[in-house]
PDB file of C-alpha atoms in Angstrom:
ATOM      1  CA  UNK A   1       0.000   0.000   0.000  1.00 43.00           C
ATOM      2  CA  UNK A   2       1.466   3.336  -1.090  1.00 49.00           C
ATOM      3  CA  UNK A   3       1.870   5.914   1.690  1.00 46.00           C
ATOM      4  CA  UNK A   4       0.980   9.504   0.746  1.00 61.00           C
ATOM      5  CA  UNK A   5       1.862  12.808   2.350  1.00 78.00           C
ATOM      6  CA  UNK A   6      -0.915  14.247   4.488  1.00 85.00           C
ATOM      7  CA  UNK A   7      -0.708  17.846   3.282  1.00 96.00           C
ATOM      8  CA  UNK A   8       0.793  17.347  -0.158  1.00 95.00           C
ATOM      9  CA  UNK A   9       0.008  15.913  -3.568  1.00 95.00           C
ATOM     10  CA  UNK A  10       1.971  15.911  -6.813  1.00 95.00           C
ATOM     11  CA  UNK A  11       1.211  19.598  -7.533  1.00 96.00           C
ATOM     12  CA  UNK A  12       0.911  21.470  -4.246  1.00 97.00           C
ATOM     13  CA  UNK A  13       1.702  21.282  -0.583  1.00 97.00           C
ATOM     14  CA  UNK A  14       0.198  23.011   2.404  1.00 97.00           C
ATOM     15  CA  UNK A  15       2.801  24.314   4.801  1.00 96.00           C
ATOM     16  CA  UNK A  16       3.099  26.345   7.981  1.00 95.00           C
ATOM     17  CA  UNK A  17       3.515  30.100   7.933  1.00 95.00           C
ATOM     18  CA  UNK A  18       7.067  31.400   7.656  1.00 95.00           C
ATOM     19  CA  UNK A  19       8.427  34.903   8.295  1.00 95.00           C
ATOM     20  CA  UNK A  20       9.049  35.163   4.532  1.00 95.00           C
ATOM     21  CA  UNK A  21       5.261  35.058   3.972  1.00 95.00           C
ATOM     22  CA  UNK A  22       4.810  38.509   5.494  1.00 94.00           C
ATOM     23  CA  UNK A  23       4.656  40.482   2.234  1.00 93.00           C
ATOM     24  CA  UNK A  24       2.228  38.037   0.594  1.00 92.00           C
ATOM     25  CA  UNK A  25      -0.077  38.098   3.622  1.00 92.00           C
ATOM     26  CA  UNK A  26       0.168  41.886   3.692  1.00 92.00           C
ATOM     27  CA  UNK A  27      -0.824  42.011   0.017  1.00 90.00           C
ATOM     28  CA  UNK A  28      -3.798  39.648   0.398  1.00 87.00           C
ATOM     29  CA  UNK A  29      -5.094  40.965   3.732  1.00 86.00           C
ATOM     30  CA  UNK A  30      -5.024  44.538   2.418  1.00 84.00           C
ATOM     31  CA  UNK A  31      -6.600  43.821  -0.978  1.00 82.00           C
ATOM     32  CA  UNK A  32      -9.882  45.680  -0.569  1.00 75.00           C
ATOM     33  CA  UNK A  33     -11.410  43.680  -3.430  1.00 74.00           C
ATOM     34  CA  UNK A  34     -11.134  40.576  -1.203  1.00 74.00           C
ATOM     35  CA  UNK A  35     -12.629  42.211   1.887  1.00 70.00           C
ATOM     36  CA  UNK A  36     -16.195  41.633   0.694  1.00 64.00           C
ATOM     37  CA  UNK A  37     -15.469  37.905   0.410  1.00 66.00           C
ATOM     38  CA  UNK A  38     -14.745  37.525   4.117  1.00 66.00           C
ATOM     39  CA  UNK A  39     -14.872  39.389   7.405  1.00 66.00           C
ATOM     40  CA  UNK A  40     -12.064  41.911   6.889  1.00 69.00           C
ATOM     41  CA  UNK A  41     -13.172  45.485   7.487  1.00 70.00           C
ATOM     42  CA  UNK A  42      -9.878  47.344   7.869  1.00 76.00           C
ATOM     43  CA  UNK A  43      -6.250  47.113   6.773  1.00 82.00           C
ATOM     44  CA  UNK A  44      -3.703  44.973   8.597  1.00 87.00           C
ATOM     45  CA  UNK A  45      -0.319  46.392   9.525  1.00 91.00           C
ATOM     46  CA  UNK A  46       2.900  44.542   8.891  1.00 92.00           C
ATOM     47  CA  UNK A  47       3.452  44.585  12.646  1.00 94.00           C
ATOM     48  CA  UNK A  48       0.123  42.807  13.324  1.00 92.00           C
ATOM     49  CA  UNK A  49       0.871  40.231  10.634  1.00 93.00           C
ATOM     50  CA  UNK A  50       4.385  39.639  12.041  1.00 94.00           C
ATOM     51  CA  UNK A  51       2.790  38.971  15.433  1.00 93.00           C
ATOM     52  CA  UNK A  52       0.275  36.611  13.815  1.00 92.00           C
ATOM     53  CA  UNK A  53       3.038  34.696  12.042  1.00 93.00           C
ATOM     54  CA  UNK A  54       5.163  34.470  15.176  1.00 93.00           C
ATOM     55  CA  UNK A  55       2.202  33.109  17.206  1.00 92.00           C
ATOM     56  CA  UNK A  56       1.198  30.536  14.602  1.00 91.00           C
ATOM     57  CA  UNK A  57       3.530  27.884  16.075  1.00 89.00           C
ATOM     58  CA  UNK A  58       1.159  27.590  19.053  1.00 92.00           C
ATOM     59  CA  UNK A  59      -1.139  25.412  16.967  1.00 90.00           C
ATOM     60  CA  UNK A  60      -4.789  24.884  16.240  1.00 95.00           C
ATOM     61  CA  UNK A  61      -5.732  23.518  19.675  1.00 94.00           C
ATOM     62  CA  UNK A  62      -4.553  26.671  21.397  1.00 94.00           C
ATOM     63  CA  UNK A  63      -5.387  29.306  18.776  1.00 94.00           C
ATOM     64  CA  UNK A  64      -8.602  27.652  17.478  1.00 95.00           C
ATOM     65  CA  UNK A  65      -7.391  28.422  13.986  1.00 95.00           C
ATOM     66  CA  UNK A  66      -4.677  27.404  11.579  1.00 95.00           C
ATOM     67  CA  UNK A  67      -3.487  29.042   8.399  1.00 95.00           C
ATOM     68  CA  UNK A  68      -1.488  27.061   5.893  1.00 97.00           C
ATOM     69  CA  UNK A  69       0.211  28.461   2.842  1.00 97.00           C
ATOM     70  CA  UNK A  70      -0.448  26.824  -0.530  1.00 97.00           C
ATOM     71  CA  UNK A  71       2.807  26.193  -2.344  1.00 97.00           C
ATOM     72  CA  UNK A  72       2.943  25.195  -6.001  1.00 96.00           C
ATOM     73  CA  UNK A  73       5.663  22.552  -6.072  1.00 95.00           C
ATOM     74  CA  UNK A  74       6.928  22.789  -9.645  1.00 93.00           C
ATOM     75  CA  UNK A  75       7.888  26.462  -9.255  1.00 92.00           C
ATOM     76  CA  UNK A  76       8.342  26.442  -5.444  1.00 92.00           C
ATOM     77  CA  UNK A  77       5.998  29.415  -5.371  1.00 95.00           C
ATOM     78  CA  UNK A  78       3.487  30.346  -2.680  1.00 96.00           C
ATOM     79  CA  UNK A  79       0.184  30.903  -4.468  1.00 96.00           C
ATOM     80  CA  UNK A  80      -2.396  31.107  -1.707  1.00 96.00           C
ATOM     81  CA  UNK A  81      -3.484  30.408   1.834  1.00 96.00           C
ATOM     82  CA  UNK A  82      -6.141  28.229   3.419  1.00 97.00           C
ATOM     83  CA  UNK A  83      -7.540  28.715   6.905  1.00 96.00           C
ATOM     84  CA  UNK A  84      -9.192  26.421   9.356  1.00 98.00           C
ATOM     85  CA  UNK A  85     -11.026  28.702  11.797  1.00 97.00           C
ATOM     86  CA  UNK A  86     -13.614  28.509  14.580  1.00 97.00           C
ATOM     87  CA  UNK A  87     -12.052  25.156  15.495  1.00 98.00           C
ATOM     88  CA  UNK A  88     -14.503  23.540  17.905  1.00 98.00           C
ATOM     89  CA  UNK A  89     -13.018  20.447  19.558  1.00 97.00           C
ATOM     90  CA  UNK A  90     -16.158  19.544  21.517  1.00 98.00           C
ATOM     91  CA  UNK A  91     -18.521  19.626  18.520  1.00 98.00           C
ATOM     92  CA  UNK A  92     -15.813  18.442  16.108  1.00 98.00           C
ATOM     93  CA  UNK A  93     -16.305  21.158  13.503  1.00 98.00           C
ATOM     94  CA  UNK A  94     -14.438  24.050  11.908  1.00 98.00           C
ATOM     95  CA  UNK A  95     -14.788  26.642   9.171  1.00 98.00           C
ATOM     96  CA  UNK A  96     -12.592  26.778   6.092  1.00 98.00           C
ATOM     97  CA  UNK A  97     -11.568  29.847   4.097  1.00 95.00           C
ATOM     98  CA  UNK A  98      -9.258  30.064   1.108  1.00 96.00           C
ATOM     99  CA  UNK A  99      -7.542  32.667  -1.038  1.00 93.00           C
ATOM    100  CA  UNK A 100      -5.543  31.990  -4.182  1.00 94.00           C
ATOM    101  CA  UNK A 101      -3.473  34.687  -5.847  1.00 92.00           C
ATOM    102  CA  UNK A 102      -5.054  36.110  -9.002  1.00 87.00           C
ATOM    103  CA  UNK A 103      -2.249  34.783 -11.220  1.00 89.00           C
ATOM    104  CA  UNK A 104      -2.777  31.177 -10.025  1.00 91.00           C
ATOM    105  CA  UNK A 105      -6.552  31.013 -10.314  1.00 90.00           C
ATOM    106  CA  UNK A 106      -8.211  28.638 -12.758  1.00 91.00           C
ATOM    107  CA  UNK A 107      -5.468  25.993 -12.501  1.00 93.00           C
ATOM    108  CA  UNK A 108      -7.194  23.671 -10.018  1.00 95.00           C
ATOM    109  CA  UNK A 109      -4.950  24.594  -7.082  1.00 97.00           C
ATOM    110  CA  UNK A 110      -7.838  25.784  -4.890  1.00 97.00           C
ATOM    111  CA  UNK A 111      -9.692  22.497  -5.427  1.00 97.00           C
ATOM    112  CA  UNK A 112      -6.580  20.521  -4.533  1.00 97.00           C
ATOM    113  CA  UNK A 113      -5.840  22.656  -1.455  1.00 98.00           C
ATOM    114  CA  UNK A 114      -9.430  22.337  -0.257  1.00 98.00           C
ATOM    115  CA  UNK A 115      -9.339  18.547  -0.674  1.00 97.00           C
ATOM    116  CA  UNK A 116      -6.048  18.263   1.224  1.00 98.00           C
ATOM    117  CA  UNK A 117      -7.478  20.433   4.007  1.00 98.00           C
ATOM    118  CA  UNK A 118     -10.697  18.413   4.246  1.00 98.00           C
ATOM    119  CA  UNK A 119      -8.671  15.182   4.359  1.00 97.00           C
ATOM    120  CA  UNK A 120      -6.532  16.680   7.150  1.00 97.00           C
ATOM    121  CA  UNK A 121      -9.591  17.923   9.063  1.00 98.00           C
ATOM    122  CA  UNK A 122     -11.438  14.603   8.867  1.00 97.00           C
ATOM    123  CA  UNK A 123      -8.554  12.151   8.908  1.00 95.00           C
ATOM    124  CA  UNK A 124      -6.029  13.769  11.231  1.00 96.00           C
ATOM    125  CA  UNK A 125      -8.001  16.236  13.367  1.00 97.00           C
ATOM    126  CA  UNK A 126     -10.980  13.875  13.618  1.00 97.00           C
ATOM    127  CA  UNK A 127     -13.591  16.486  12.770  1.00 98.00           C
ATOM    128  CA  UNK A 128     -17.168  15.519  12.009  1.00 98.00           C
ATOM    129  CA  UNK A 129     -17.843  18.477   9.733  1.00 98.00           C
ATOM    130  CA  UNK A 130     -16.329  21.487   8.017  1.00 98.00           C
ATOM    131  CA  UNK A 131     -18.191  24.498   6.699  1.00 98.00           C
ATOM    132  CA  UNK A 132     -17.819  27.727   4.782  1.00 98.00           C
ATOM    133  CA  UNK A 133     -19.731  30.987   4.718  1.00 96.00           C
ATOM    134  CA  UNK A 134     -19.828  32.336   1.161  1.00 95.00           C
ATOM    135  CA  UNK A 135     -21.394  35.562  -0.105  1.00 92.00           C
ATOM    136  CA  UNK A 136     -24.180  34.732  -2.578  1.00 94.00           C
ATOM    137  CA  UNK A 137     -22.461  36.709  -5.336  1.00 91.00           C
ATOM    138  CA  UNK A 138     -19.124  34.881  -4.940  1.00 92.00           C
ATOM    139  CA  UNK A 139     -19.804  32.325  -7.666  1.00 95.00           C
ATOM    140  CA  UNK A 140     -16.192  31.093  -7.988  1.00 94.00           C
ATOM    141  CA  UNK A 141     -16.164  30.089  -4.291  1.00 95.00           C
ATOM    142  CA  UNK A 142     -19.623  28.565  -4.511  1.00 97.00           C
ATOM    143  CA  UNK A 143     -18.425  26.498  -7.484  1.00 97.00           C
ATOM    144  CA  UNK A 144     -15.246  25.467  -5.642  1.00 97.00           C
ATOM    145  CA  UNK A 145     -17.027  24.234  -2.525  1.00 98.00           C
ATOM    146  CA  UNK A 146     -19.837  22.560  -4.495  1.00 98.00           C
ATOM    147  CA  UNK A 147     -17.279  20.758  -6.693  1.00 96.00           C
ATOM    148  CA  UNK A 148     -15.581  19.596  -3.495  1.00 97.00           C
ATOM    149  CA  UNK A 149     -18.722  17.935  -2.143  1.00 97.00           C
ATOM    150  CA  UNK A 150     -19.993  20.677   0.156  1.00 98.00           C
ATOM    151  CA  UNK A 151     -23.785  20.992   0.384  1.00 98.00           C
ATOM    152  CA  UNK A 152     -25.738  24.228   0.694  1.00 98.00           C
ATOM    153  CA  UNK A 153     -27.352  24.121   4.148  1.00 97.00           C
ATOM    154  CA  UNK A 154     -29.012  27.516   4.291  1.00 97.00           C
ATOM    155  CA  UNK A 155     -28.971  31.201   3.543  1.00 97.00           C
ATOM    156  CA  UNK A 156     -28.136  33.824   6.141  1.00 96.00           C
ATOM    157  CA  UNK A 157     -30.097  36.931   5.172  1.00 97.00           C
ATOM    158  CA  UNK A 158     -28.372  40.341   5.169  1.00 95.00           C
ATOM    159  CA  UNK A 159     -25.353  38.695   6.847  1.00 92.00           C
ATOM    160  CA  UNK A 160     -22.599  41.012   5.607  1.00 88.00           C
ATOM    161  CA  UNK A 161     -22.516  44.621   4.529  1.00 85.00           C
ATOM    162  CA  UNK A 162     -20.687  45.794   1.430  1.00 80.00           C
ATOM    163  CA  UNK A 163     -20.444  48.951  -0.626  1.00 78.00           C
ATOM    164  CA  UNK A 164     -23.574  47.729  -2.473  1.00 82.00           C
ATOM    165  CA  UNK A 165     -25.521  47.237   0.780  1.00 88.00           C
ATOM    166  CA  UNK A 166     -26.364  44.106   2.737  1.00 91.00           C
ATOM    167  CA  UNK A 167     -25.629  40.717   1.191  1.00 90.00           C
ATOM    168  CA  UNK A 168     -26.874  37.251   1.934  1.00 94.00           C
ATOM    169  CA  UNK A 169     -24.373  34.545   2.778  1.00 95.00           C
ATOM    170  CA  UNK A 170     -24.747  30.874   1.928  1.00 97.00           C
ATOM    171  CA  UNK A 171     -23.650  28.249   4.448  1.00 98.00           C
ATOM    172  CA  UNK A 172     -21.957  25.224   2.869  1.00 98.00           C
ATOM    173  CA  UNK A 173     -21.186  22.091   4.919  1.00 98.00           C
ATOM    174  CA  UNK A 174     -19.374  18.850   4.375  1.00 98.00           C
ATOM    175  CA  UNK A 175     -20.097  16.073   6.869  1.00 98.00           C
ATOM    176  CA  UNK A 176     -17.624  13.261   7.512  1.00 96.00           C
ATOM    177  CA  UNK A 177     -19.655  10.112   6.906  1.00 90.00           C
ATOM    178  CA  UNK A 178     -16.858   7.665   7.706  1.00 82.00           C
TER     179      UNK A 178
END
């Protein structure tokens, strides 16, 4: 039986944050076009991100979240990040969020990173379910999570505010049936 890496396939690997990731995180966290896709409402300073990176070694059980960088193996290039957040040990569930750099979109890396993360969440962390909150107008994310076996479980009305007004958010879940 062939043994496979837990957080890696033939194209990408998910890895821990490194100090060298500061500028990429700064770029993504301060991209105001991405703010409407998540919960960001103000810019992040380099200092705050340095603190975040330096605390990340404490792990998911202490921080209740974990960010992993998505590295494209062929070019040894960091192309995105994936987060496990709201980690709930008692109820065995967590949220998942993902960002892939504009230049690397459409290549299947997000699908692969999401699958590796779900496998890690179910197989290693022992979670019963993972979920994602997605704005109703974020069709690329809806497609990604649907393709990855997540099911729409409900709509949260007027859940987030944007420059266009209030937006609904769709809750997607994937339940571990094993």
